[in-house]
Amino acid sequence: MENKIFDTTHKFVRVIEAREGGLIEFEFAIGEPELFVELIMPAHAFVEFCEANQVTVLEQVRALKSAGTEEEDDALAWSLHSARNKVSGNK
């Protein structure tokens, strides 16, 4: 069994969407890219945030499922982004 250490010095950002009005919606993770929070901030603040945290930018897009769809395998496999889009009628 591998004893993996959770390294809090590794920080990750995955951009979800550049929104109207100059806001950047993104995922921010510390230690493991799979454990993240979703944040929104103005583009200039996003750049400063990334520089201050010395993030690794993740280019791959995580599959965003629509909240509550039948093809959903896991009830917890949703994001605020997908839930917001479902409520507002966006895909």
Tab-separated table of N, CA and C in Angstrom:
chain	number	residue	atom	x	y	z
A	1	MET	N	0.828	-1.176	0.000
A	1	MET	CA	0.000	0.000	0.000
A	1	MET	C	0.877	1.246	0.000
A	2	GLU	N	0.572	2.146	-0.917
A	2	GLU	CA	1.347	3.370	-1.055
A	2	GLU	C	0.916	4.392	-0.016
A	3	ASN	N	1.882	5.001	0.650
A	3	ASN	CA	1.597	6.027	1.646
A	3	ASN	C	1.804	7.388	0.991
A	4	LYS	N	0.746	7.963	0.422
A	4	LYS	CA	0.817	9.230	-0.293
A	4	LYS	C	0.590	10.383	0.682
A	5	ILE	N	1.481	11.356	0.643
A	5	ILE	CA	1.391	12.522	1.518
A	5	ILE	C	0.610	13.625	0.812
A	6	PHE	N	-0.339	14.215	1.503
A	6	PHE	CA	-1.125	15.330	0.981
A	6	PHE	C	-0.253	16.577	1.013
A	7	ASP	N	0.122	17.077	-0.159
A	7	ASP	CA	1.055	18.200	-0.273
A	7	ASP	C	0.294	19.507	-0.480
A	8	THR	N	0.231	20.309	0.548
A	8	THR	CA	-0.522	21.564	0.480
A	8	THR	C	0.219	22.663	-0.284
A	9	THR	N	1.429	22.390	-0.737
A	9	THR	CA	2.144	23.393	-1.525
A	9	THR	C	1.732	23.352	-2.994
A	10	HIS	N	1.082	22.286	-3.421
A	10	HIS	CA	0.593	22.194	-4.795
A	10	HIS	C	-0.816	22.765	-4.871
A	11	LYS	N	-0.977	23.772	-5.722
A	11	LYS	CA	-2.283	24.426	-5.881
A	11	LYS	C	-2.652	24.416	-7.359
A	12	PHE	N	-3.928	24.218	-7.637
A	12	PHE	CA	-4.396	24.023	-9.002
A	12	PHE	C	-5.579	24.934	-9.313
A	13	VAL	N	-5.654	25.352	-10.578
A	13	VAL	CA	-6.778	26.134	-11.082
A	13	VAL	C	-7.232	25.512	-12.393
A	14	ARG	N	-8.546	25.386	-12.535
A	14	ARG	CA	-9.146	24.948	-13.804
A	14	ARG	C	-10.227	25.965	-14.142
A	15	VAL	N	-10.045	26.705	-15.247
A	15	VAL	CA	-11.031	27.698	-15.657
A	15	VAL	C	-12.255	26.979	-16.208
A	16	ILE	N	-13.410	27.367	-15.691
A	16	ILE	CA	-14.680	26.803	-16.155
A	16	ILE	C	-15.247	27.675	-17.268
A	17	GLU	N	-15.263	29.004	-17.017
A	17	GLU	CA	-15.915	29.898	-17.969
A	17	GLU	C	-15.453	31.331	-17.754
A	18	ALA	N	-15.214	32.035	-18.860
A	18	ALA	CA	-15.021	33.482	-18.811
A	18	ALA	C	-16.401	34.077	-19.046
A	19	ARG	N	-16.960	34.704	-18.039
A	19	ARG	CA	-18.344	35.183	-18.092
A	19	ARG	C	-18.397	36.631	-18.571
A	20	GLU	N	-19.583	37.032	-18.995
A	20	GLU	CA	-19.791	38.417	-19.397
A	20	GLU	C	-19.481	39.334	-18.222
A	21	GLY	N	-18.990	40.488	-18.542
A	21	GLY	CA	-18.656	41.439	-17.488
A	21	GLY	C	-17.245	41.252	-16.955
A	22	GLY	N	-16.466	40.361	-17.577
A	22	GLY	CA	-15.073	40.175	-17.180
A	22	GLY	C	-14.848	39.292	-15.973
A	23	LEU	N	-15.830	38.477	-15.604
A	23	LEU	CA	-15.663	37.566	-14.472
A	23	LEU	C	-15.135	36.217	-14.947
A	24	ILE	N	-14.274	35.621	-14.146
A	24	ILE	CA	-13.727	34.297	-14.423
A	24	ILE	C	-14.297	33.336	-13.396
A	25	GLU	N	-14.931	32.271	-13.872
A	25	GLU	CA	-15.444	31.203	-13.003
A	25	GLU	C	-14.435	30.070	-13.084
A	26	PHE	N	-13.994	29.576	-11.929
A	26	PHE	CA	-12.941	28.565	-11.939
A	26	PHE	C	-13.002	27.665	-10.716
A	27	GLU	N	-12.284	26.552	-10.827
A	27	GLU	CA	-12.117	25.617	-9.710
A	27	GLU	C	-10.725	25.845	-9.126
A	28	PHE	N	-10.642	25.856	-7.802
A	28	PHE	CA	-9.363	26.016	-7.114
A	28	PHE	C	-9.180	24.842	-6.170
A	29	ALA	N	-8.013	24.216	-6.256
A	29	ALA	CA	-7.731	23.043	-5.424
A	29	ALA	C	-6.363	23.181	-4.767
A	30	ILE	N	-6.262	22.609	-3.584
A	30	ILE	CA	-4.982	22.541	-2.863
A	30	ILE	C	-4.687	21.077	-2.604
A	31	GLY	N	-3.512	20.641	-3.024
A	31	GLY	CA	-3.068	19.271	-2.762
A	31	GLY	C	-3.503	18.268	-3.804
A	32	GLU	N	-4.779	18.188	-4.079
A	32	GLU	CA	-5.341	17.237	-5.049
A	32	GLU	C	-6.318	17.977	-5.956
A	33	PRO	N	-6.157	17.926	-7.283
A	33	PRO	CA	-7.064	18.665	-8.160
A	33	PRO	C	-8.508	18.182	-8.117
A	34	GLU	N	-8.733	16.984	-7.604
A	34	GLU	CA	-10.089	16.432	-7.526
A	34	GLU	C	-10.897	17.020	-6.372
A	35	LEU	N	-10.234	17.650	-5.411
A	35	LEU	CA	-10.893	18.268	-4.255
A	35	LEU	C	-10.812	19.781	-4.427
A	36	PHE	N	-11.900	20.394	-4.871
A	36	PHE	CA	-11.832	21.801	-5.250
A	36	PHE	C	-13.043	22.572	-4.760
A	37	VAL	N	-12.892	23.891	-4.811
A	37	VAL	CA	-14.009	24.811	-4.596
A	37	VAL	C	-14.188	25.595	-5.889
A	38	GLU	N	-15.421	26.020	-6.135
A	38	GLU	CA	-15.694	26.845	-7.306
A	38	GLU	C	-15.714	28.301	-6.867
A	39	LEU	N	-15.009	29.135	-7.617
A	39	LEU	CA	-14.910	30.553	-7.292
A	39	LEU	C	-15.193	31.395	-8.529
A	40	ILE	N	-15.583	32.645	-8.318
A	40	ILE	CA	-15.768	33.617	-9.387
A	40	ILE	C	-15.118	34.917	-8.926
A	41	MET	N	-14.324	35.520	-9.814
A	41	MET	CA	-13.733	36.814	-9.494
A	41	MET	C	-13.415	37.566	-10.787
A	42	PRO	N	-13.239	38.883	-10.691
A	42	PRO	CA	-12.863	39.659	-11.875
A	42	PRO	C	-11.533	39.156	-12.447
A	43	ALA	N	-11.367	39.319	-13.756
A	43	ALA	CA	-10.182	38.790	-14.447
A	43	ALA	C	-8.877	39.277	-13.825
A	44	HIS	N	-8.791	40.575	-13.496
A	44	HIS	CA	-7.537	41.083	-12.919
A	44	HIS	C	-7.257	40.463	-11.547
A	45	ALA	N	-8.299	40.240	-10.753
A	45	ALA	CA	-8.136	39.599	-9.443
A	45	ALA	C	-7.765	38.127	-9.613
A	46	PHE	N	-8.317	37.477	-10.643
A	46	PHE	CA	-7.986	36.080	-10.929
A	46	PHE	C	-6.497	35.939	-11.242
A	47	VAL	N	-5.971	36.830	-12.058
A	47	VAL	CA	-4.537	36.795	-12.405
A	47	VAL	C	-3.697	36.976	-11.147
A	48	GLU	N	-4.052	37.943	-10.310
A	48	GLU	CA	-3.326	38.172	-9.054
A	48	GLU	C	-3.421	36.964	-8.135
A	49	PHE	N	-4.606	36.374	-8.048
A	49	PHE	CA	-4.837	35.182	-7.223
A	49	PHE	C	-3.920	34.039	-7.667
A	50	CYS	N	-3.851	33.814	-8.979
A	50	CYS	CA	-3.018	32.731	-9.516
A	50	CYS	C	-1.539	32.975	-9.247
A	51	GLU	N	-1.117	34.218	-9.414
A	51	GLU	CA	0.286	34.554	-9.143
A	51	GLU	C	0.611	34.395	-7.663
A	52	ALA	N	-0.246	34.886	-6.792
A	52	ALA	CA	-0.004	34.823	-5.349
A	52	ALA	C	0.036	33.385	-4.851
A	53	ASN	N	-0.779	32.508	-5.450
A	53	ASN	CA	-0.847	31.112	-5.012
A	53	ASN	C	0.057	30.181	-5.812
A	54	GLN	N	0.743	30.717	-6.808
A	54	GLN	CA	1.649	29.926	-7.656
A	54	GLN	C	0.962	28.634	-8.111
A	55	VAL	N	-0.166	28.807	-8.782
A	55	VAL	CA	-1.001	27.671	-9.179
A	55	VAL	C	-0.463	26.964	-10.413
A	56	THR	N	-0.857	25.703	-10.542
A	56	THR	CA	-0.692	24.950	-11.778
A	56	THR	C	-2.035	25.033	-12.482
A	57	VAL	N	-2.023	25.544	-13.714
A	57	VAL	CA	-3.272	25.659	-14.467
A	57	VAL	C	-3.540	24.322	-15.144
A	58	LEU	N	-4.713	23.768	-14.869
A	58	LEU	CA	-5.122	22.505	-15.472
A	58	LEU	C	-5.888	22.825	-16.744
A	59	GLU	N	-5.408	22.314	-17.854
A	59	GLU	CA	-6.000	22.620	-19.149
A	59	GLU	C	-7.202	21.745	-19.462
A	60	GLN	N	-7.168	20.499	-19.022
A	60	GLN	CA	-8.263	19.589	-19.364
A	60	GLN	C	-9.557	20.043	-18.718
A	61	VAL	N	-10.628	19.880	-19.438
A	61	VAL	CA	-11.942	20.255	-18.935
A	61	VAL	C	-12.553	19.037	-18.267
A	62	ARG	N	-12.958	19.220	-17.007
A	62	ARG	CA	-13.620	18.149	-16.278
A	62	ARG	C	-15.022	18.004	-16.848
A	63	ALA	N	-15.475	16.779	-16.992
A	63	ALA	CA	-16.820	16.541	-17.508
A	63	ALA	C	-17.829	17.097	-16.524
A	64	LEU	N	-18.570	18.104	-16.945
A	64	LEU	CA	-19.574	18.716	-16.085
A	64	LEU	C	-20.924	18.134	-16.444
A	65	LYS	N	-21.510	17.397	-15.529
A	65	LYS	CA	-22.829	16.819	-15.744
A	65	LYS	C	-23.882	17.810	-15.295
A	66	SER	N	-25.025	17.753	-15.912
A	66	SER	CA	-26.142	18.579	-15.475
A	66	SER	C	-26.710	17.979	-14.206
A	67	ALA	N	-26.933	18.791	-13.219
A	67	ALA	CA	-27.456	18.302	-11.940
A	67	ALA	C	-28.822	17.683	-12.152
A	68	GLY	N	-29.019	16.490	-11.614
A	68	GLY	CA	-30.316	15.846	-11.621
A	68	GLY	C	-30.678	15.108	-12.890
A	69	THR	N	-29.739	14.895	-13.796
A	69	THR	CA	-30.062	14.181	-15.026
A	69	THR	C	-30.096	12.686	-14.781
A	70	GLU	N	-30.818	11.960	-15.633
A	70	GLU	CA	-30.960	10.513	-15.452
A	70	GLU	C	-29.649	9.772	-15.650
A	71	GLU	N	-28.771	10.297	-16.543
A	71	GLU	CA	-27.512	9.592	-16.782
A	71	GLU	C	-26.521	9.753	-15.634
A	72	GLU	N	-26.901	10.520	-14.650
A	72	GLU	CA	-26.055	10.749	-13.481
A	72	GLU	C	-25.836	9.436	-12.729
A	73	ASP	N	-24.575	8.990	-12.676
A	73	ASP	CA	-24.246	7.753	-11.979
A	73	ASP	C	-24.134	7.961	-10.482
A	74	ASP	N	-23.693	9.133	-10.082
A	74	ASP	CA	-23.404	9.410	-8.687
A	74	ASP	C	-24.163	10.678	-8.286
A	75	ALA	N	-24.960	10.593	-7.268
A	75	ALA	CA	-25.762	11.737	-6.836
A	75	ALA	C	-24.886	12.918	-6.425
A	76	LEU	N	-23.632	12.671	-6.106
A	76	LEU	CA	-22.739	13.740	-5.688
A	76	LEU	C	-21.888	14.277	-6.833
A	77	ALA	N	-22.049	13.730	-8.028
A	77	ALA	CA	-21.229	14.126	-9.177
A	77	ALA	C	-21.863	15.315	-9.897
A	78	TRP	N	-21.885	16.471	-9.245
A	78	TRP	CA	-22.420	17.671	-9.839
A	78	TRP	C	-21.549	18.836	-9.403
A	79	SER	N	-21.768	19.976	-9.988
A	79	SER	CA	-21.043	21.178	-9.589
A	79	SER	C	-22.027	22.330	-9.500
A	80	LEU	N	-21.634	23.393	-8.841
A	80	LEU	CA	-22.478	24.576	-8.772
A	80	LEU	C	-22.696	25.148	-10.165
A	81	HIS	N	-21.670	25.072	-11.001
A	81	HIS	CA	-21.761	25.559	-12.372
A	81	HIS	C	-22.859	24.818	-13.130
A	82	SER	N	-22.868	23.492	-13.052
A	82	SER	CA	-23.871	22.719	-13.781
A	82	SER	C	-25.262	22.932	-13.194
A	83	ALA	N	-25.372	23.060	-11.882
A	83	ALA	CA	-26.673	23.301	-11.256
A	83	ALA	C	-27.218	24.672	-11.649
A	84	ARG	N	-26.359	25.678	-11.664
A	84	ARG	CA	-26.779	27.021	-12.060
A	84	ARG	C	-27.262	27.017	-13.500
A	85	ASN	N	-26.537	26.335	-14.384
A	85	ASN	CA	-26.935	26.277	-15.785
A	85	ASN	C	-28.253	25.543	-15.967
A	86	LYS	N	-28.482	24.511	-15.178
A	86	LYS	CA	-29.734	23.764	-15.279
A	86	LYS	C	-30.911	24.645	-14.857
A	87	VAL	N	-30.754	25.379	-13.773
A	87	VAL	CA	-31.821	26.238	-13.264
A	87	VAL	C	-32.107	27.377	-14.243
A	88	SER	N	-31.053	27.939	-14.833
A	88	SER	CA	-31.236	29.086	-15.730
A	88	SER	C	-31.613	28.661	-17.148
A	89	GLY	N	-31.590	27.344	-17.427
A	89	GLY	CA	-31.970	26.850	-18.752
A	89	GLY	C	-30.831	26.800	-19.732
A	90	ASN	N	-29.602	27.128	-19.302
A	90	ASN	CA	-28.424	27.035	-20.180
A	90	ASN	C	-27.924	25.612	-20.198
A	91	LYS	N	-27.256	25.230	-21.242
A	91	LYS	CA	-26.643	23.888	-21.332
A	91	LYS	C	-25.143	24.013	-21.312
